[in-house]
CSV table of C-alpha atoms in Angstrom, one decimal:
chain,number,residue,atom,x,y,z
I,1,MET,CA,-9.3,-29.2,-12.9
I,2,GLN,CA,-8.5,-30.9,-9.6
I,3,ALA,CA,-4.8,-30.9,-10.3
I,4,LYS,CA,-4.9,-27.3,-11.3
I,5,SER,CA,-6.7,-26.4,-8.1
I,6,TYR,CA,-4.1,-28.3,-6.1
I,7,ILE,CA,-1.3,-26.5,-7.8
I,8,THR,CA,-2.9,-23.1,-7.1
I,9,THR,CA,-3.5,-24.0,-3.5
I,10,CYS,CA,0.2,-25.1,-3.1
I,11,GLY,CA,1.3,-21.9,-4.8
I,12,PHE,CA,-0.7,-19.8,-2.4
I,13,ASN,CA,0.5,-21.7,0.6
I,14,VAL,CA,4.2,-21.3,-0.4
I,15,THR,CA,3.7,-17.6,-0.9
I,16,PHE,CA,1.9,-17.2,2.4
I,17,CYS,CA,4.5,-19.3,4.2
I,18,GLY,CA,7.3,-17.2,2.7
I,19,ILE,CA,5.6,-13.9,3.7
I,20,VAL,CA,5.2,-15.1,7.3
I,21,GLN,CA,8.7,-16.5,7.5
I,22,TYR,CA,10.4,-13.3,6.3
I,23,ALA,CA,8.1,-11.1,8.4
I,24,ASN,CA,9.1,-13.1,11.5
I,25,LEU,CA,12.8,-13.0,10.6
I,26,PHE,CA,12.5,-9.2,10.2
I,27,GLY,CA,10.8,-9.0,13.6
I,28,SER,CA,13.4,-11.2,15.2
I,29,LEU,CA,16.1,-8.9,14.0
I,30,ILE,CA,14.3,-5.9,15.6
I,31,GLY,CA,14.1,-7.9,18.8
I,32,TYR,CA,17.8,-8.6,18.7
I,33,THR,CA,18.5,-4.9,18.1
I,34,ILE,CA,16.5,-4.2,21.3
I,35,ALA,CA,17.9,-7.0,23.4
I,36,ALA,CA,21.6,-6.6,22.7
I,37,PRO,CA,21.8,-2.9,23.6
I,38,LEU,CA,19.8,-3.6,26.8
I,39,SER,CA,22.6,-6.0,27.9
I,40,MET,CA,25.2,-3.4,26.9
I,41,MET,CA,23.4,-0.8,29.1
I,42,ALA,CA,23.3,-3.3,31.9
I,43,ILE,CA,27.1,-3.7,31.7
I,44,LYS,CA,27.6,0.0,31.7
I,45,ARG,CA,25.2,0.4,34.7
I,46,SER,CA,26.8,-2.3,36.8
I,47,ASN,CA,30.3,-0.9,36.2
I,48,CYS,CA,29.0,2.6,37.1
I,49,GLN,CA,27.3,1.3,40.3
I,50,ASP,CA,30.4,-0.7,41.2
I,51,ALA,CA,32.5,2.5,40.9
I,52,SER,CA,30.1,4.6,42.9
I,53,GLU,CA,29.5,1.8,45.4
I,54,GLY,CA,25.7,1.8,44.6
I,55,LYS,CA,25.2,5.5,45.4
I,56,THR,CA,24.4,6.6,41.8
I,57,ALA,CA,21.4,5.5,39.8
I,58,CYS,CA,23.5,5.4,36.6
I,59,ASN,CA,20.6,5.6,34.2
I,60,THR,CA,21.5,5.9,30.5
I,61,SER,CA,19.7,6.1,27.1
I,62,SER,CA,19.5,3.1,24.9
I,63,ASN,CA,19.9,5.1,21.6
I,64,PRO,CA,23.7,5.2,21.5
I,65,TYR,CA,23.9,1.4,22.1
I,66,MET,CA,21.3,0.6,19.4
I,67,ILE,CA,23.1,2.8,17.0
I,68,SER,CA,26.4,1.1,17.8
I,69,PHE,CA,24.8,-2.3,17.4
I,70,GLY,CA,23.4,-1.2,14.0
I,71,VAL,CA,26.9,0.1,12.9
I,72,ILE,CA,28.4,-3.3,13.7
I,73,GLN,CA,25.7,-5.1,11.8
I,74,ILE,CA,26.3,-2.9,8.7
I,75,PHE,CA,29.8,-4.3,8.6
I,76,LEU,CA,28.9,-7.9,9.4
I,77,SER,CA,26.1,-7.9,6.9
I,78,GLN,CA,28.6,-7.4,4.1
I,79,ILE,CA,30.4,-10.7,4.8
I,80,PRO,CA,29.4,-13.1,2.0
I,81,ASN,CA,28.1,-16.6,3.0
I,82,PHE,CA,27.9,-15.6,6.6
I,83,ASP,CA,25.6,-18.6,7.3
I,84,LYS,CA,28.3,-21.0,6.2
I,85,ILE,CA,30.8,-20.1,8.9
I,86,TRP,CA,30.9,-23.4,10.7
I,87,TRP,CA,32.3,-22.2,14.0
I,88,LEU,CA,29.6,-19.7,14.5
I,89,SER,CA,27.2,-22.3,15.9
I,90,ILE,CA,29.8,-23.4,18.4
I,91,VAL,CA,30.4,-19.9,19.6
I,92,ALA,CA,26.6,-19.3,19.8
I,93,THR,CA,26.1,-22.5,21.8
I,94,ILE,CA,28.9,-21.6,24.3
I,95,MET,CA,27.5,-18.1,24.7
I,96,SER,CA,23.9,-19.3,25.2
I,97,PHE,CA,25.1,-21.9,27.7
I,98,THR,CA,27.1,-19.3,29.6
I,99,TYR,CA,24.4,-16.6,30.1
I,100,SER,CA,21.7,-19.2,30.7
I,101,THR,CA,23.7,-21.0,33.4
I,102,ILE,CA,24.7,-17.7,35.1
I,103,GLY,CA,21.1,-16.4,35.0
I,104,LEU,CA,19.8,-19.7,36.4
I,105,ALA,CA,22.4,-19.7,39.2
I,106,LEU,CA,21.7,-16.1,40.2
I,107,GLY,CA,18.0,-16.8,40.2
I,108,ILE,CA,18.5,-19.7,42.6
I,109,ILE,CA,20.8,-17.6,44.8
I,110,LYS,CA,18.4,-14.7,45.0
I,111,THR,CA,15.4,-16.9,45.7
I,112,SER,CA,17.4,-18.5,48.6
I,113,GLU,CA,18.3,-15.0,49.9
I,114,ASN,CA,14.6,-14.0,49.8
I,115,GLY,CA,13.6,-17.1,51.7
I,116,VAL,CA,10.3,-17.3,49.8
I,117,PHE,CA,9.1,-17.7,46.2
I,118,LYS,CA,8.0,-14.2,45.2
I,119,GLY,CA,5.9,-15.5,42.2
I,120,SER,CA,2.5,-17.1,42.4
I,121,LEU,CA,0.5,-19.4,40.2
I,122,THR,CA,-2.1,-16.6,39.5
I,123,GLY,CA,0.4,-13.9,38.7
I,124,VAL,CA,-0.2,-10.2,39.4
I,125,SER,CA,-3.2,-9.6,41.7
I,126,ILE,CA,-6.2,-7.6,40.6
I,127,GLY,CA,-5.9,-4.2,42.2
I,128,VAL,CA,-2.2,-3.9,41.5
I,129,VAL,CA,-3.3,-4.0,37.9
I,130,THR,CA,-6.8,-3.8,36.4
I,131,LYS,CA,-8.7,-6.8,35.0
I,132,ALA,CA,-8.1,-5.6,31.5
I,133,GLU,CA,-4.4,-5.1,32.0
I,134,LYS,CA,-4.1,-8.6,33.4
I,135,VAL,CA,-6.0,-10.1,30.5
I,136,TRP,CA,-3.8,-8.3,28.0
I,137,GLY,CA,-0.7,-9.3,29.9
I,138,ILE,CA,-1.8,-13.0,29.8
I,139,PHE,CA,-2.4,-12.7,26.0
I,140,GLN,CA,1.0,-11.1,25.5
I,141,ALA,CA,2.7,-13.8,27.6
I,142,LEU,CA,1.2,-16.4,25.2
I,143,GLY,CA,3.0,-14.6,22.4
I,144,ASN,CA,6.3,-14.6,24.3
I,145,ILE,CA,5.9,-18.3,24.8
I,146,ALA,CA,5.1,-18.8,21.1
I,147,PHE,CA,8.4,-17.0,20.2
I,148,ALA,CA,10.2,-19.9,21.7
I,149,TYR,CA,9.2,-21.8,18.6
I,150,SER,CA,11.2,-19.3,16.4
I,151,PHE,CA,13.6,-22.2,15.3
I,152,ALA,CA,10.8,-23.1,12.8
I,153,PHE,CA,11.6,-20.0,10.8
I,154,VAL,CA,15.2,-21.2,10.0
I,155,LEU,CA,14.7,-25.0,10.3
I,156,ILE,CA,14.6,-25.4,6.5
I,157,GLU,CA,17.5,-23.0,6.0
I,158,ILE,CA,19.6,-25.1,8.4
I,159,GLN,CA,18.5,-28.4,6.8
I,160,ASN,CA,19.5,-27.1,3.4
I,161,THR,CA,23.2,-26.7,4.6
I,162,ILE,CA,23.5,-30.3,6.0
I,163,LYS,CA,25.5,-32.8,4.0
I,164,SER,CA,24.1,-36.3,3.2
I,165,PRO,CA,24.1,-39.2,3.7
I,166,PRO,CA,22.4,-39.8,6.1
I,167,SER,CA,19.4,-37.8,4.8
I,168,GLU,CA,18.9,-34.3,6.0
I,169,ALA,CA,15.6,-35.2,7.5
I,170,LYS,CA,17.1,-37.9,9.8
I,171,THR,CA,19.9,-35.6,10.9
I,172,MET,CA,17.5,-32.7,11.6
I,173,LYS,CA,15.1,-35.0,13.5
I,174,LYS,CA,17.8,-36.2,15.8
I,175,SER,CA,19.4,-32.8,16.3
I,176,ALA,CA,16.0,-31.1,16.8
I,177,LYS,CA,15.1,-33.5,19.6
I,178,ILE,CA,18.4,-33.0,21.4
I,179,SER,CA,18.5,-29.2,21.0
I,180,ILE,CA,14.9,-28.6,21.8
I,181,GLY,CA,15.1,-30.8,24.8
I,182,ILE,CA,18.1,-29.1,26.3
I,183,ALA,CA,16.8,-25.6,25.4
I,184,THR,CA,13.4,-26.4,27.0
I,185,ILE,CA,15.0,-27.6,30.2
I,186,PHE,CA,17.3,-24.6,30.5
I,187,TYR,CA,14.7,-21.9,29.6
I,188,MET,CA,12.0,-23.4,31.7
I,189,LEU,CA,14.4,-23.4,34.7
I,190,CYS,CA,15.5,-19.9,34.0
I,191,GLY,CA,12.0,-18.6,33.6
I,192,CYS,CA,10.7,-20.3,36.8
I,193,MET,CA,13.6,-19.3,38.9
I,194,GLY,CA,13.5,-15.7,37.6
I,195,TYR,CA,9.9,-15.5,38.5
I,196,ALA,CA,10.5,-17.0,41.9
I,197,ALA,CA,13.3,-14.5,42.5
I,198,PHE,CA,11.5,-11.3,41.3
I,199,GLY,CA,7.8,-12.2,41.3
I,200,ASP,CA,5.6,-9.6,39.6
I,201,THR,CA,8.6,-7.3,39.0
I,202,ALA,CA,10.5,-9.9,36.9
I,203,PRO,CA,12.1,-8.1,33.9
I,204,GLY,CA,11.7,-9.3,30.3
I,205,ASN,CA,15.5,-9.9,30.2
I,206,LEU,CA,16.3,-11.8,33.4
I,207,LEU,CA,19.9,-10.6,33.5
I,208,ILE,CA,18.9,-7.0,33.7
I,209,GLY,CA,17.1,-7.7,37.0
I,210,PHE,CA,20.4,-8.5,38.6
I,211,GLY,CA,21.9,-5.2,37.8
I,212,ASP,CA,22.3,-4.2,41.5
I,213,TYR,CA,23.6,-7.6,42.5
I,214,ASN,CA,27.1,-8.5,43.4
I,215,PRO,CA,29.4,-9.8,42.0
I,216,TYR,CA,29.0,-7.3,39.2
I,217,LYS,CA,31.7,-9.0,37.1
I,218,LEU,CA,29.6,-12.2,36.9
I,219,ILE,CA,26.6,-10.2,35.6
I,220,ASP,CA,28.9,-8.5,33.1
I,221,ILE,CA,30.1,-11.8,31.8
I,222,ALA,CA,26.5,-13.1,31.3
I,223,ASN,CA,25.5,-9.9,29.5
I,224,ALA,CA,28.6,-9.9,27.4
I,225,ALA,CA,27.9,-13.5,26.4
I,226,LEU,CA,24.3,-12.5,25.4
I,227,VAL,CA,25.6,-9.5,23.3
I,228,ILE,CA,28.1,-11.7,21.5
I,229,HIS,CA,25.4,-14.3,20.8
I,230,LEU,CA,23.0,-11.7,19.3
I,231,VAL,CA,25.8,-9.9,17.4
I,232,GLY,CA,26.3,-13.2,15.5
I,233,ALA,CA,22.7,-14.2,15.4
I,234,TYR,CA,21.5,-11.0,13.6
I,235,PRO,CA,23.4,-11.5,10.3
I,236,LEU,CA,22.7,-15.2,10.4
I,237,PHE,CA,18.9,-14.7,10.7
I,238,ALA,CA,19.1,-12.0,8.0
I,239,GLN,CA,20.7,-14.3,5.4
I,240,PRO,CA,17.4,-15.7,4.1
I,241,ILE,CA,16.1,-12.2,3.6
I,242,PHE,CA,19.3,-11.0,1.9
I,243,ALA,CA,19.3,-14.1,-0.4
I,244,PHE,CA,15.7,-13.7,-1.4
I,245,ILE,CA,15.9,-10.0,-2.2
I,246,GLU,CA,19.2,-10.2,-4.0
I,247,THR,CA,18.2,-13.3,-6.1
I,248,LYS,CA,15.0,-11.5,-7.2
I,249,ALA,CA,16.8,-8.3,-7.9
I,250,THR,CA,19.6,-9.9,-10.0
I,251,LYS,CA,17.1,-11.8,-12.1
I,252,ARG,CA,15.2,-8.6,-12.8
I,253,TRP,CA,18.3,-6.4,-13.3
I,254,PRO,CA,21.4,-8.6,-14.1
I,255,GLN,CA,23.6,-5.6,-14.5
I,256,ILE,CA,23.6,-4.9,-10.7
I,257,ASP,CA,25.4,-8.2,-10.0
I,258,MET,CA,28.9,-6.7,-10.3
I,259,ASP,CA,31.8,-6.8,-7.8
I,260,PHE,CA,34.4,-4.1,-7.5
I,261,GLU,CA,37.8,-4.7,-6.0
I,262,PHE,CA,38.5,-2.6,-2.9
I,263,PRO,CA,42.0,-2.6,-1.4
I,264,ILE,CA,42.3,-2.7,2.4
I,265,LEU,CA,45.4,-0.9,3.7
I,266,GLY,CA,47.1,-1.7,0.5
I,267,LEU,CA,47.6,-5.3,1.5
I,268,LEU,CA,44.3,-7.2,1.0
I,269,ALA,CA,41.7,-6.8,-1.7
I,270,TYR,CA,38.0,-7.1,-0.9
I,271,ASN,CA,35.3,-7.5,-3.5
I,272,ILE,CA,32.4,-5.1,-3.0
I,273,ASN,CA,29.0,-5.4,-4.6
I,274,ILE,CA,27.5,-1.9,-4.7
I,275,PHE,CA,23.9,-3.2,-4.7
I,276,ARG,CA,24.6,-5.4,-1.7
I,277,LEU,CA,26.4,-2.7,0.1
I,278,VAL,CA,23.6,-0.1,-0.3
I,279,TRP,CA,20.6,-2.3,0.2
I,280,ARG,CA,21.9,-4.2,3.2
I,281,THR,CA,23.0,-1.0,4.8
I,282,ILE,CA,19.5,0.4,4.3
I,283,PHE,CA,18.0,-2.8,5.7
I,284,VAL,CA,20.1,-2.6,8.9
I,285,VAL,CA,19.2,1.1,9.3
I,286,ILE,CA,15.5,0.3,9.0
I,287,THR,CA,15.6,-2.4,11.7
I,288,THR,CA,17.6,-0.2,14.0
I,289,THR,CA,15.3,2.8,13.5
I,290,VAL,CA,12.2,0.6,14.2
I,291,ALA,CA,13.9,-0.8,17.3
I,292,MET,CA,14.6,2.7,18.6
I,293,LEU,CA,10.9,3.7,17.9
I,294,ILE,CA,9.5,0.7,19.8
I,295,PRO,CA,12.2,-0.4,22.3
I,296,PHE,CA,9.8,-2.7,24.2
I,297,PHE,CA,11.4,-6.1,24.2
I,298,ASN,CA,8.6,-8.3,25.5
I,299,ASP,CA,5.9,-6.6,23.4
I,300,VAL,CA,7.9,-7.0,20.2
I,301,LEU,CA,8.6,-10.7,21.0
I,302,GLY,CA,5.0,-11.2,21.7
I,303,VAL,CA,3.9,-9.8,18.4
I,304,MET,CA,6.5,-11.7,16.4
I,305,GLY,CA,5.9,-15.0,18.2
I,306,ALA,CA,2.2,-14.8,17.8
I,307,ILE,CA,2.3,-14.0,14.1
I,308,GLY,CA,4.6,-16.9,13.2
I,309,PHE,CA,3.5,-19.6,15.7
I,310,TRP,CA,0.3,-20.8,14.0
I,311,PRO,CA,1.2,-20.8,10.3
I,312,LEU,CA,4.8,-22.1,10.5
I,313,THR,CA,4.7,-24.2,13.6
I,314,VAL,CA,1.2,-25.7,13.5
I,315,TYR,CA,-0.9,-25.2,10.3
I,316,PHE,CA,1.6,-26.1,7.6
I,317,PRO,CA,3.2,-29.1,9.5
I,318,VAL,CA,-0.3,-30.4,10.3
I,319,GLU,CA,-1.4,-30.1,6.7
I,320,MET,CA,1.8,-31.7,5.4
I,321,TYR,CA,1.4,-34.6,7.9
I,322,ILE,CA,-2.2,-35.2,6.8
I,323,LEU,CA,-1.1,-35.3,3.1
I,324,GLN,CA,2.0,-37.5,3.8
I,325,LYS,CA,0.1,-40.0,5.9
I,326,ARG,CA,-3.0,-39.8,3.6
I,327,ILE,CA,-5.3,-39.4,6.6
I,328,PRO,CA,-9.0,-39.6,5.4
I,329,LYS,CA,-11.0,-36.4,5.8
I,330,TRP,CA,-13.5,-36.4,8.7
I,331,SER,CA,-11.7,-39.4,10.3
I,332,GLY,CA,-11.0,-39.3,14.0
I,333,ARG,CA,-7.3,-38.4,13.6
I,334,TRP,CA,-8.2,-35.7,11.0
I,335,ILE,CA,-10.7,-34.1,13.3
I,336,CYS,CA,-8.2,-34.1,16.2
I,337,LEU,CA,-5.5,-32.5,14.1
I,338,GLN,CA,-7.9,-29.8,12.8
I,339,MET,CA,-9.0,-29.1,16.4
I,340,LEU,CA,-5.3,-28.7,17.4
I,341,SER,CA,-4.7,-26.3,14.6
I,342,ALA,CA,-7.9,-24.3,15.3
I,343,THR,CA,-7.0,-24.0,19.0
I,344,CYS,CA,-3.5,-22.8,18.2
I,345,LEU,CA,-5.0,-20.3,15.8
I,346,VAL,CA,-7.1,-18.8,18.6
I,347,VAL,CA,-4.0,-18.7,20.8
I,348,SER,CA,-2.1,-16.9,18.1
I,349,PHE,CA,-4.9,-14.4,17.6
I,350,VAL,CA,-5.3,-13.4,21.2
I,351,ALA,CA,-1.5,-13.2,21.6
I,352,ILE,CA,-1.3,-10.8,18.7
I,353,VAL,CA,-4.1,-8.6,20.1
I,354,GLY,CA,-2.6,-8.6,23.6
I,355,SER,CA,0.9,-7.8,22.4
I,356,ILE,CA,-0.4,-4.9,20.1
I,357,VAL,CA,-2.4,-3.5,23.0
I,358,ASN,CA,0.7,-3.4,25.2
I,359,VAL,CA,2.8,-1.9,22.4
I,360,VAL,CA,0.2,1.0,22.1
I,361,LYS,CA,0.1,1.4,25.9
I,362,ASP,CA,3.9,1.6,26.2
I,363,LEU,CA,4.1,4.0,23.3
I,364,ASN,CA,1.6,6.3,25.1
I,365,LYS,CA,3.8,6.2,28.2
I,366,SER,CA,7.1,6.9,26.6
I,367,LYS,CA,8.5,9.1,23.8
I,368,PRO,CA,10.0,7.7,20.6
I,369,PHE,CA,13.8,7.3,20.8
I,370,GLY,CA,13.5,8.0,24.6
I,371,LEU,CA,14.0,4.7,26.4
I,372,ASN,CA,16.2,5.0,29.5
I,373,TYR,CA,17.4,2.3,31.8
């Protein structure tokens, strides 16, 4: 009976973990569909202002850029084994380093020009915003911070592609320490300098805040690097969802797993799977439509970060650690670990509430499909 109960619990945990992982990947794809077009719009705006010498507001709608991003993803999503393209990670690293470095440098320059740190330790003052708005904003910020742990969603997927020996666990442990350390230093510096430069008016995407700043071309390079990064990140993050649905579907209906040869310009032949073509296209259309309905970058990141933070980053790792190390129940270490898990659960809950409240508030202020920048 005890073994049966253990198997049932494990089965539930696996199912719950899978649901949370795929939900967060889906939310991350929506976030990418919002973020990349915002950078595209920033490039358009900076070029417009450069041409008009800053005399024109150059506002534009996000809808054409989101649709364009979605069309690109429809084509990229049809590339088989996209996650096994080895040079993709190198390109992503270079792009991430490029826009992070430029954003950090511009934050330092603008802070120097201001002569003061615009941000404060207590944030927006009561009066500028109400007490309720400040509380919800703090809760949402917790969700944004939690989103920084999104690597946990694809950690196992990445580990599954690593060759051994040495063991995948050793390789991932070393690479995780290096990558998380570098990313933490860069993003902490960018966040702090962005807040010092803009204070309470700091945008969710730091690069957008420098839209009126010369040299325009430097801003364009940073935004272009961000767009390239997200264009490649979308199909990569979508691969686990694609694989899960297609594996389940082909097991249920084996006849749909058929490829048809499609000639390209009479020279090359490309194998098209009709099911993959149709369902992946529908998936991209859905994420694009949702992004156009709720084009609020910070709010979406807050919700997604809060949902996935506790179960995937805290609860399951803590429970696995307890089982692996055979930590006795009600021992001092067991109690400390459970307190850590419970605290993070509370953080996740308040972050979800704060982010949802801000989504509803933003929806009341703007019309669907009507974001302008």
